[in-house]
N, C-alpha and C. Protein backbone atom coordinates (compact mmCIF):
# COMPACT_ATOMS: atom_id res chain seq x y z
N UNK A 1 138.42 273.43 59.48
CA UNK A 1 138.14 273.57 58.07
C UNK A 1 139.01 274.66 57.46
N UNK A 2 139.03 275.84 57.99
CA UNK A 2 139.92 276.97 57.49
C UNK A 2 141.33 276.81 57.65
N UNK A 3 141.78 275.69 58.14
CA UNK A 3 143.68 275.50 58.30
C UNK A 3 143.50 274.39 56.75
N UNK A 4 142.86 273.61 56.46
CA UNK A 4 142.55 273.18 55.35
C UNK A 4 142.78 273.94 54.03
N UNK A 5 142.02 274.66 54.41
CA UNK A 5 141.76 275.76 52.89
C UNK A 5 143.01 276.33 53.07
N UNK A 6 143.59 277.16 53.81
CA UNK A 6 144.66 277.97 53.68
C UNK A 6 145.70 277.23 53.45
N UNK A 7 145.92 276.21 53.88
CA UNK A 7 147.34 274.92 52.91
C UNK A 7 146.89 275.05 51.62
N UNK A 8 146.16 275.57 51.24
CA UNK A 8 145.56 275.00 49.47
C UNK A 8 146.46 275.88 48.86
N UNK A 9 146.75 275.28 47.71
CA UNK A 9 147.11 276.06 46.46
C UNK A 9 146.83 275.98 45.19
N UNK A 10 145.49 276.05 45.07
CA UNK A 10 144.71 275.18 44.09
C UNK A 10 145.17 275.94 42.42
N UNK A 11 145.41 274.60 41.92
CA UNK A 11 145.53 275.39 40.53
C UNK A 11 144.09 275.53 39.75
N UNK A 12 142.95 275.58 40.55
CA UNK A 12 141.95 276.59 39.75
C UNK A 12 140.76 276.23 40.96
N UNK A 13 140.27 277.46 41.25
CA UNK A 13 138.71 277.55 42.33
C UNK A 13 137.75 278.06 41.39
N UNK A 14 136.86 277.36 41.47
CA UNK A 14 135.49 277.63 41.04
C UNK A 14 134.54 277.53 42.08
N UNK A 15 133.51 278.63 41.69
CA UNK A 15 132.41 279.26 42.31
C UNK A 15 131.13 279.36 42.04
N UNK A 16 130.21 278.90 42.55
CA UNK A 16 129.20 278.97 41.81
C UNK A 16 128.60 281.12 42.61
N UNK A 17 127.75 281.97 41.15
CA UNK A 17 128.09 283.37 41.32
C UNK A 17 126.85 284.03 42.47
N UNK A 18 126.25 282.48 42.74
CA UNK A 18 125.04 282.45 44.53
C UNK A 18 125.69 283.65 45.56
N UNK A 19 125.07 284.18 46.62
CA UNK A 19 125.85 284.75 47.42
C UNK A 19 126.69 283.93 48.11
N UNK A 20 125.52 282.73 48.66
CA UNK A 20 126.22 281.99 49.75
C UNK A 20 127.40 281.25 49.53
N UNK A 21 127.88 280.54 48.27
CA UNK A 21 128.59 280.21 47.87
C UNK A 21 129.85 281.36 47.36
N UNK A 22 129.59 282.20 46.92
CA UNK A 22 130.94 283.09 46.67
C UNK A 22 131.27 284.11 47.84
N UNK A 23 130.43 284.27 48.94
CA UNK A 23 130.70 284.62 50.28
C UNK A 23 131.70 283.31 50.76
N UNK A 24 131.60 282.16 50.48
CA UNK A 24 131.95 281.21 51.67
C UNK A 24 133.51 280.98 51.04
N UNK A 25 133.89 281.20 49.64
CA UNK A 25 135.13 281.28 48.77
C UNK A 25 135.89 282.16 49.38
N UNK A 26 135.24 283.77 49.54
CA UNK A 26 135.55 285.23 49.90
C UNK A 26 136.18 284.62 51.65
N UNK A 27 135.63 284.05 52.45
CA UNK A 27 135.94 283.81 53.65
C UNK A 27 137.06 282.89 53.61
N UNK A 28 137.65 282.24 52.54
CA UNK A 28 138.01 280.91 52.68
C UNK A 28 139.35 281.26 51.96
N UNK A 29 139.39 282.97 51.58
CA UNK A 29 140.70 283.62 51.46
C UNK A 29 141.04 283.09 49.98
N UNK A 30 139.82 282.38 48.81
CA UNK A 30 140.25 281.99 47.72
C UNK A 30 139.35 282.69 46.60
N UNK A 31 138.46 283.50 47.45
CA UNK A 31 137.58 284.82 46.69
C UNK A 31 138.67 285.05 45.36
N UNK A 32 139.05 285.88 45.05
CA UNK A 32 140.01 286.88 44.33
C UNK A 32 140.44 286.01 43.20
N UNK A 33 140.65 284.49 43.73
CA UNK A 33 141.60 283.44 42.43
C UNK A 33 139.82 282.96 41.87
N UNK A 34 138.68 283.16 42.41
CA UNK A 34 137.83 282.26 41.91
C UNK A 34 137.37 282.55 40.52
N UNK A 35 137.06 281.92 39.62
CA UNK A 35 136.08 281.69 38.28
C UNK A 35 134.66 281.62 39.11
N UNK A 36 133.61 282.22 38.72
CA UNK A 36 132.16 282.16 39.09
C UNK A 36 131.51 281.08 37.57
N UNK A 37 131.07 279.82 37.90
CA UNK A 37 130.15 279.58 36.91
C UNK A 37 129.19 279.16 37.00
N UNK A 38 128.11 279.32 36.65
CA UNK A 38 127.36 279.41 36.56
C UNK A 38 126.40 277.54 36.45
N UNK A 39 127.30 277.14 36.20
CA UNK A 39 127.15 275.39 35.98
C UNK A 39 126.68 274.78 37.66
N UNK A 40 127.69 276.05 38.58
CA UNK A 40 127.83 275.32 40.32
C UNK A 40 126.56 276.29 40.87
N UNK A 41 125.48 276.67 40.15
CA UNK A 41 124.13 277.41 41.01
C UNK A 41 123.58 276.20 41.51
N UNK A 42 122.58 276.33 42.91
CA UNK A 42 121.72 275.53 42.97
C UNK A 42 120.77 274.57 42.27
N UNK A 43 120.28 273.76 42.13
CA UNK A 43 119.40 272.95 41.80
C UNK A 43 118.53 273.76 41.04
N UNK A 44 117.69 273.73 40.27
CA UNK A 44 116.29 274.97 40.03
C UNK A 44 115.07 273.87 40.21
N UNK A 45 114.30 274.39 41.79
CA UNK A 45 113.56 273.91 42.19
C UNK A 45 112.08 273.97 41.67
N UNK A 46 112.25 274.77 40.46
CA UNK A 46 110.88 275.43 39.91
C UNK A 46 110.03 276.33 40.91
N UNK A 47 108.71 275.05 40.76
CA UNK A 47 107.38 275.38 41.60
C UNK A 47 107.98 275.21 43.00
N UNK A 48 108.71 274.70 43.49
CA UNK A 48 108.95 274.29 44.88
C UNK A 48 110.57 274.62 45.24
N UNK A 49 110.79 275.93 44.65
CA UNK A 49 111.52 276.99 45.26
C UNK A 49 111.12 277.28 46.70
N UNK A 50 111.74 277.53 47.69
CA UNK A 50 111.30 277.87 48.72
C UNK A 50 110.50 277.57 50.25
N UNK A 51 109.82 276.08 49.47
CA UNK A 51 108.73 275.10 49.99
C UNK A 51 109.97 273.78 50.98
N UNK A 52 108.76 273.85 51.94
CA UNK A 52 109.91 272.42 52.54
C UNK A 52 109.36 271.38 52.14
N UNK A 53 110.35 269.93 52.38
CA UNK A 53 109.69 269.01 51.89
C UNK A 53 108.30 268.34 52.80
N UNK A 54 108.40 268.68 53.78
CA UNK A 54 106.85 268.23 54.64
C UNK A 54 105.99 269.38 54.29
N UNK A 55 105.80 270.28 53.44
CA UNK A 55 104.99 270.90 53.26
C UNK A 55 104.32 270.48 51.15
N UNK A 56 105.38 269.85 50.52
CA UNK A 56 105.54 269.47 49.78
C UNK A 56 104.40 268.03 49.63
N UNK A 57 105.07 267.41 50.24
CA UNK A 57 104.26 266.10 50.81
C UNK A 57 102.97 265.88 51.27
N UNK A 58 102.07 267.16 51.63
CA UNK A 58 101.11 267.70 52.04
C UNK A 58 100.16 266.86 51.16
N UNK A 59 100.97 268.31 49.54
CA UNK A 59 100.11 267.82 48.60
C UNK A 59 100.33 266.72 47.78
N UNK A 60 102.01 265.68 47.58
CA UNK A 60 102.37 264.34 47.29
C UNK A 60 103.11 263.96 48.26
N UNK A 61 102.16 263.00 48.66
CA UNK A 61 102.55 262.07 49.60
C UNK A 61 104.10 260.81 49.16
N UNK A 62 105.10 261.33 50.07
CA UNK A 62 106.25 260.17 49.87
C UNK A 62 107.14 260.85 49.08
N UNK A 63 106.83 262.30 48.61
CA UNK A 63 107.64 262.84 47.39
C UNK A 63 108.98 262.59 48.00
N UNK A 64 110.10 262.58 47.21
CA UNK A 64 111.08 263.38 46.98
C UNK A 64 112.25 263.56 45.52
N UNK A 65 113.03 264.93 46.16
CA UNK A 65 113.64 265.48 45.27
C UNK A 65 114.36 264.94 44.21
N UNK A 66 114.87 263.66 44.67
CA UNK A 66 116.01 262.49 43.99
C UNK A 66 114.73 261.89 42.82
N UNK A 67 114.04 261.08 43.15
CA UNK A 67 113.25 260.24 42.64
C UNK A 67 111.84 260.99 42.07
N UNK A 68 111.00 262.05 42.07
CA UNK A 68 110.10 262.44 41.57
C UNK A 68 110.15 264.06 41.22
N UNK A 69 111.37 264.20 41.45
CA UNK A 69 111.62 265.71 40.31
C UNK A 69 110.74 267.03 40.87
N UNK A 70 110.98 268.21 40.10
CA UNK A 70 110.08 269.24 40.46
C UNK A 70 109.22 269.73 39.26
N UNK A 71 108.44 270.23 39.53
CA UNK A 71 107.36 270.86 38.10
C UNK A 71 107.83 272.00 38.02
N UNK A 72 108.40 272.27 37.03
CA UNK A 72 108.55 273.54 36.08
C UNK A 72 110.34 273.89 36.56
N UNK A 73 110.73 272.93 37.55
CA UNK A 73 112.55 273.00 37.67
C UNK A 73 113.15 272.02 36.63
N UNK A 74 114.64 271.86 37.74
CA UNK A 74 115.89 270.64 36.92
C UNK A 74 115.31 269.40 37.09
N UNK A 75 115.32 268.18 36.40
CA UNK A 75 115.71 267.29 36.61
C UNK A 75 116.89 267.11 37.26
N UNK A 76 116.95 265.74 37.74
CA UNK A 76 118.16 265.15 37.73
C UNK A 76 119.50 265.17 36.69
N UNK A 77 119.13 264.74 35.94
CA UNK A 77 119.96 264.84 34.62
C UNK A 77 120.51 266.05 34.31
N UNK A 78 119.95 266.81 34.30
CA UNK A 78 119.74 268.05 33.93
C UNK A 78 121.01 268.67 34.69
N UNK A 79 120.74 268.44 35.85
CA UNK A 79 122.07 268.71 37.03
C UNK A 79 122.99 267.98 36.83
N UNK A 80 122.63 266.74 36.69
CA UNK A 80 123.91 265.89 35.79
C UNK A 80 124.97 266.53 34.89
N UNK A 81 124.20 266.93 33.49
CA UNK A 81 124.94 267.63 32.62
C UNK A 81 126.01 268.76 33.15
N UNK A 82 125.27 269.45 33.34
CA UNK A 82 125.29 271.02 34.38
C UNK A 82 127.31 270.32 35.07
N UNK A 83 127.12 269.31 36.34
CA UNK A 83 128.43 269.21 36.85
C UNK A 83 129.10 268.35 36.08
N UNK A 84 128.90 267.80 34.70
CA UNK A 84 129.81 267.32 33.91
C UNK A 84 130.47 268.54 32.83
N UNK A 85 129.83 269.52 33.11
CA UNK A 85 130.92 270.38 32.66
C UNK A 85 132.19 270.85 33.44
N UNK A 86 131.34 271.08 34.89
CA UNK A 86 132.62 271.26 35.77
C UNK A 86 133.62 270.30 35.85
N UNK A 87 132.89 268.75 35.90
CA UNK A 87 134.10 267.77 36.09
C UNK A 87 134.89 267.91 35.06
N UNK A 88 134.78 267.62 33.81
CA UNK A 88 135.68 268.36 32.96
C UNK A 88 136.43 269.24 32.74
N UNK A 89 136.31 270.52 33.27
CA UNK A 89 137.42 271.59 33.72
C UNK A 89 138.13 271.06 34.74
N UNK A 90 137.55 270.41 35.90
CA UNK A 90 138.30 270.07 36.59
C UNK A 90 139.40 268.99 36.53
N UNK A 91 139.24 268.21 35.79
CA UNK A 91 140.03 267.19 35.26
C UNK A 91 141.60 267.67 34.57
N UNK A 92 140.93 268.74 33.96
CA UNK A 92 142.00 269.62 33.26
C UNK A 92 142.66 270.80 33.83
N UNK A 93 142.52 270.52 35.00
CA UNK A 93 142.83 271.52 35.69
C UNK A 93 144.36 271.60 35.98
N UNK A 94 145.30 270.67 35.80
CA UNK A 94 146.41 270.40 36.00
C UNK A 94 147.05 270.54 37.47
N UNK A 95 146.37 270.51 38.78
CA UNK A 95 146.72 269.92 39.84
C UNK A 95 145.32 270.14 40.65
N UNK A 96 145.27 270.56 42.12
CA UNK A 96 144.21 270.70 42.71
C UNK A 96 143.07 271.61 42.56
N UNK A 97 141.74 271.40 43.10
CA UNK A 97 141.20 272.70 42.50
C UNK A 97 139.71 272.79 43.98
N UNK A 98 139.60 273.86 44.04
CA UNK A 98 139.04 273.98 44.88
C UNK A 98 137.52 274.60 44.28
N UNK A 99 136.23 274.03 45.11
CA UNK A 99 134.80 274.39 44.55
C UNK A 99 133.91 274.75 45.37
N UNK A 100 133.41 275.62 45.51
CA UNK A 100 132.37 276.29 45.99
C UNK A 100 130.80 276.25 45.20
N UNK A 101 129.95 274.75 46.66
CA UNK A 101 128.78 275.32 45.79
C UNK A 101 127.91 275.36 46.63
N UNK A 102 126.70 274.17 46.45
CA UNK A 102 125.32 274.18 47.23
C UNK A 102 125.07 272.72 47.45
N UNK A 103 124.15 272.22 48.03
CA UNK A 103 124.17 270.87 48.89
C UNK A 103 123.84 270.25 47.77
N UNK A 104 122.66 270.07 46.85
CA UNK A 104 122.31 269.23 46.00
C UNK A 104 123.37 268.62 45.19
N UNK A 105 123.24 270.06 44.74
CA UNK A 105 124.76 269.97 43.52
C UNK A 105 125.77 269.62 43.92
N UNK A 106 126.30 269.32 44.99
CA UNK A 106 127.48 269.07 45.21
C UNK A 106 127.43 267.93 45.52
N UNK A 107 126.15 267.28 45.45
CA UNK A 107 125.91 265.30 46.13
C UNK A 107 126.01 265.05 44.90
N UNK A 108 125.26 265.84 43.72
CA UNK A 108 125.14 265.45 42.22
C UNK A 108 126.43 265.45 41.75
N UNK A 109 127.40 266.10 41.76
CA UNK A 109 128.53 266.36 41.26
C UNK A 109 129.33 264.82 41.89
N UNK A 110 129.49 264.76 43.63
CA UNK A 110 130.35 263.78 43.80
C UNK A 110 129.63 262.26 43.30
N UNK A 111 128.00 262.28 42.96
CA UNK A 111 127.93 260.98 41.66
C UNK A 111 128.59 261.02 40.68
N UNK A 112 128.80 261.92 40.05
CA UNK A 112 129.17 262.07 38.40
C UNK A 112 130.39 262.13 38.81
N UNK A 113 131.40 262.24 39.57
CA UNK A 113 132.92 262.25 39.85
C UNK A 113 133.15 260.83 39.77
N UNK A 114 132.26 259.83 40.14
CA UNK A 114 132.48 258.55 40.52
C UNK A 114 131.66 257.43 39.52
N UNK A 115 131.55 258.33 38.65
CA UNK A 115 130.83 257.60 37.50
C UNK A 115 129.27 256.84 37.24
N UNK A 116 128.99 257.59 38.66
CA UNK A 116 127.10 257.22 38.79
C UNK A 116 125.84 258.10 38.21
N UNK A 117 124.86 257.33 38.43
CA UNK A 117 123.94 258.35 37.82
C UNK A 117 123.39 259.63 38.70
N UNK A 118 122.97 260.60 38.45
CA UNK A 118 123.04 261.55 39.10
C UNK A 118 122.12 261.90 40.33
N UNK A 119 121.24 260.79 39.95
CA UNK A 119 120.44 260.94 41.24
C UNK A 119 120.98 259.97 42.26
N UNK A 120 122.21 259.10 42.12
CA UNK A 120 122.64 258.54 43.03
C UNK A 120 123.21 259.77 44.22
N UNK A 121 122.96 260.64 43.82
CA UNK A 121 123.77 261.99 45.06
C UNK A 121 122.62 261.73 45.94
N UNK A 122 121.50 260.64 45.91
CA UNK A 122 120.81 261.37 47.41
C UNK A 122 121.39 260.06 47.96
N UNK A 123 122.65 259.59 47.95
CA UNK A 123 123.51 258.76 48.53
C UNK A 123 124.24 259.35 49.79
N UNK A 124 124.51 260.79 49.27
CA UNK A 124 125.76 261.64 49.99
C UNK A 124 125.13 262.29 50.52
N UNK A 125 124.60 262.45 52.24
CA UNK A 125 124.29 263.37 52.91
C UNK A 125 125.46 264.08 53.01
N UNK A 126 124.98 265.75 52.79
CA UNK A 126 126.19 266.36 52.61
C UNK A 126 125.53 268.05 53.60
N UNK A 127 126.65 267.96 54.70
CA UNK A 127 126.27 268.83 55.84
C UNK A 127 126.64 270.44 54.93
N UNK A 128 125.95 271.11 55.88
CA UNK A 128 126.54 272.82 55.47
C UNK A 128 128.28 273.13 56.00
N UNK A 129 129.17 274.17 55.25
CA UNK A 129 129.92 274.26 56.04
C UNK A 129 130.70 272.95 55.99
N UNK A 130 131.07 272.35 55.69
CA UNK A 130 131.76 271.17 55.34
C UNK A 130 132.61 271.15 54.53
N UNK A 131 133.88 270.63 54.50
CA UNK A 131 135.01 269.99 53.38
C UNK A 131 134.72 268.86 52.82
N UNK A 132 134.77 268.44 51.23
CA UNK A 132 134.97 266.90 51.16
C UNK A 132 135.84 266.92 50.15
N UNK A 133 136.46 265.93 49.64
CA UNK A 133 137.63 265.77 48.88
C UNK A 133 137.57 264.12 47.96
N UNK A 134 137.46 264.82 46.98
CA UNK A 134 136.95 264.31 45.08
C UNK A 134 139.11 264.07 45.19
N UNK A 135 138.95 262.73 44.89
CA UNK A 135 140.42 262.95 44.09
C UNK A 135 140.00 261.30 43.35
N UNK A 136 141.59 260.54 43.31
CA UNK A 136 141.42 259.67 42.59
C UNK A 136 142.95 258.35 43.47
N UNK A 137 142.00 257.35 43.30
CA UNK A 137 143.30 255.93 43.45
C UNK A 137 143.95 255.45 42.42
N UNK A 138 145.24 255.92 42.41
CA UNK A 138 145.18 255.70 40.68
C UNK A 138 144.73 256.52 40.17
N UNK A 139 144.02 255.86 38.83
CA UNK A 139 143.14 256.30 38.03
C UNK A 139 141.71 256.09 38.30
N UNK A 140 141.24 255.92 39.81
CA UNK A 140 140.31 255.31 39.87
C UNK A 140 139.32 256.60 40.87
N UNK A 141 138.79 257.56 40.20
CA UNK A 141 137.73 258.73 40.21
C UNK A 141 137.03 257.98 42.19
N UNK A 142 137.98 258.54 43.14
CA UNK A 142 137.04 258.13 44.69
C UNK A 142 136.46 259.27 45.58
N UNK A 143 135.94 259.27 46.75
CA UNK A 143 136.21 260.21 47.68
C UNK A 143 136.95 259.84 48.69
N UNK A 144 137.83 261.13 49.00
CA UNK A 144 138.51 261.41 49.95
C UNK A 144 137.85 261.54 51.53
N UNK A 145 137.28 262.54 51.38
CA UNK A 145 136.69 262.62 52.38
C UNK A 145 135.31 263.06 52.25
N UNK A 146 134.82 263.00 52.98
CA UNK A 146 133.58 264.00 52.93
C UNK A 146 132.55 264.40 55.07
N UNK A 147 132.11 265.71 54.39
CA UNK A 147 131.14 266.19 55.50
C UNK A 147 132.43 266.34 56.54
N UNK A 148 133.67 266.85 56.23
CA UNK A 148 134.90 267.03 57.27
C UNK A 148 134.77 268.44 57.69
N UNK A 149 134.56 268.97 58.64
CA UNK A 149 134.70 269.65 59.92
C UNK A 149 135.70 270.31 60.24
């Protein structure tokens, strides 16, 4: 993963301003060039910050995060919006660009790269520690890779 990053020469890194995420930029030797925004934070889980989902399920049975939302967090959509701002900078970014975020958001983001709805991200199991790669065929918004090692 790190012979990856260090070929990069991204003409713009974004960060979301989390620790874990602007630690993993800082390691990845692209700290210093990054923008922090605030668009690439986690999910906001509300009430069920912190909670796992079998503990979740306890009290709704079958829940999950994609399809029945959190009380008093994001929607879906909501996160939607949120990485259609990034895709937009990124678009304009005028060559490669490198992003630092968090698992949700970053399944949500590679829907909205590909023109789906946003809860289609619980499509993309997406490991920790992982590369994946948003580009395009053509003009045609694909993934490259993903969950690369």
């Amino acid at each position: 993963m790190a012979v990856i990053i260090r070929q990069m020469r991204p003409a713009l890194v974004l960060s979301s301003p989390l620790a874990r995420a602007a630690e993993t930029c800082r390691l990845a030797g692209l700290g210093e060039h990054a923008a922090r925004r605030d668009e690439l934070m986690e999910w906001d889980y509300g009430a069920y910050e912190g909670r796992k989902t079998v503990e979740i399920r306890q009290e709704r049975p079958g829940w999950t995060l994609w399809r029945d939302g959190v009380p008093e967090g994001e929607t879906a959509a909501e996160v939607g919006a949120r990485v259609d701002r990034v895709i937009a900078e990124l678009r304009e970014a005028g060559g490669d660009a490198a992003v630092f975020g968090h698992g949700h958001l970053l399944r949500v983001l590679a829907a909205r790269w590909l023109g789906l709805d946003p809860a289609a991200g619980r499509l993309f199991a997406l490991d920790p520690a992982t590369i994946s790669i948003l580009g395009y065929e053509r003009e045609t918004p694909v993934i490259r890779a993903w969950n690369h090692r």
